């Protein structure tokens, strides 16, 4: 080895500049022309594998100057672009370009945001980001929390805090097995699948979930909730948590949070709100009342990588009393020397959640929040909602479309052939077939939802690039493809 180490991983200054400039040029070109590209090129796994090449791990290194253009080409030409203006599938937003710059900078500094001493400014930025998120949705600044990888993790983190808070103190040493009364959790039928995963992973089992039926507006039926809790207590169970959904994934409906809060108070239960999709809409003065009760939640899950347009991955758990997170997640091994800095209490994020070493995912959220500002977000979010309403109206007024539901920025609808006299089974099949055609066409991307047993097409607009023109074109494409699919399918059937 030489006196000065010369190695294959460092990139010298000139080379880094050259590759970096070229990469930024390619990315800016990509962003500015994303609407001209197909949403997806729809290649099969085997096609992709052959494009990628079936080579084994390189024995000798390849220069970055060669690698970066190669992978840029692979990704720019063989990806699905959720930043495309006609991508309205699932709940996946277009990503703020400043978030891409943030990730580059974050990776360059590479702070480990598990401990303050390892990430001094990054930890403070994350704390400020969490505070701003609480402020954004309008809850008290006393809420604290942590950024996690997404909605599932944000909900899991809250679930575990609730479990610790509402179980006997011995749970940390003895686990669930010694708890004499079975812990039970309450949520509406529309709750996202994270709750199944949480019940399975964290030792409760799915039979501990009480799926409360919904009323005619698709919100949790509060009377049934209360009766079920009472019955369970009589039967020797231990209710500990109720989950309200603020924007359900299928149709965007928000539970009656205020009434759930009242029940939680009456029975001393943890009140959690899953706002992964919808809670950013609380920033709109006109929508604030829909979220009445939000500030009574013990915990709230939100997802900056959805309606705050952060690049993946960014979720957030907010907890009214953040001490519950420390009670749940903190442990102090001997080899950690992370206590205090000059007498002040430094916040160590490893004590707030499941991760130990943590990346700087806060930076992209922090920067986007500032670039857009509260007013900017009010405009973007209300325009997404308006576009969703325009889509609903177009569907309502077109003889070959049936508008089904519209809440927040989610519209569900279906294609119905002119003078149709067949049965619902056929319509379900037709719309499913149509969706498959649309998703692979590359012209647009939407997803599906079952609403009152109807298979529906579903558009969720969390996309700052979508315009009125896109919405009109999308309905035209759907009608054109719907006719084709119907003609093909009805021939097969006859
Ligand atoms: C998206 C979503 C989740 C899951 O979030 P991920 O970021 O995909 O992990 C959970 N709950 C609701 C209501 C959601 O919309």
PDB file of N, CA, C and O in Angstrom, residues 126 161 172 200 416:
ATOM      1  N   UNK A 126     -34.565  17.238  11.054  1.00  0.00           N
ATOM      2  CA  UNK A 126     -35.672  16.276  11.167  1.00  0.00           C
ATOM      3  C   UNK A 126     -36.673  16.731  12.239  1.00  0.00           C
ATOM      4  O   UNK A 126     -37.893  16.643  12.034  1.00  0.00           O
ATOM      5  N   UNK A 161     -46.493   1.902  19.963  1.00  0.00           N
ATOM      6  CA  UNK A 161     -46.558   2.857  21.075  1.00  0.00           C
ATOM      7  C   UNK A 161     -47.864   2.652  21.847  1.00  0.00           C
ATOM      8  O   UNK A 161     -47.881   2.666  23.087  1.00  0.00           O
ATOM      9  N   UNK A 172     -42.950  -5.318  28.554  1.00  0.00           N
ATOM     10  CA  UNK A 172     -41.611  -5.212  27.973  1.00  0.00           C
ATOM     11  C   UNK A 172     -40.724  -6.388  28.400  1.00  0.00           C
ATOM     12  O   UNK A 172     -39.875  -6.818  27.638  1.00  0.00           O
ATOM     13  N   UNK A 200     -50.478  -9.414  12.983  1.00  0.00           N
ATOM     14  CA  UNK A 200     -49.703 -10.651  12.810  1.00  0.00           C
ATOM     15  C   UNK A 200     -48.292 -10.479  13.368  1.00  0.00           C
ATOM     16  O   UNK A 200     -47.809 -11.285  14.159  1.00  0.00           O
ATOM     17  N   UNK A 416     -69.685   1.840 -19.064  1.00  0.00           N
ATOM     18  CA  UNK A 416     -70.918   1.077 -19.303  1.00  0.00           C
ATOM     19  C   UNK A 416     -71.292   1.277 -20.771  1.00  0.00           C
ATOM     20  O   UNK A 416     -71.542   2.409 -21.193  1.00  0.00           O
TER      21      UNK A 416
END
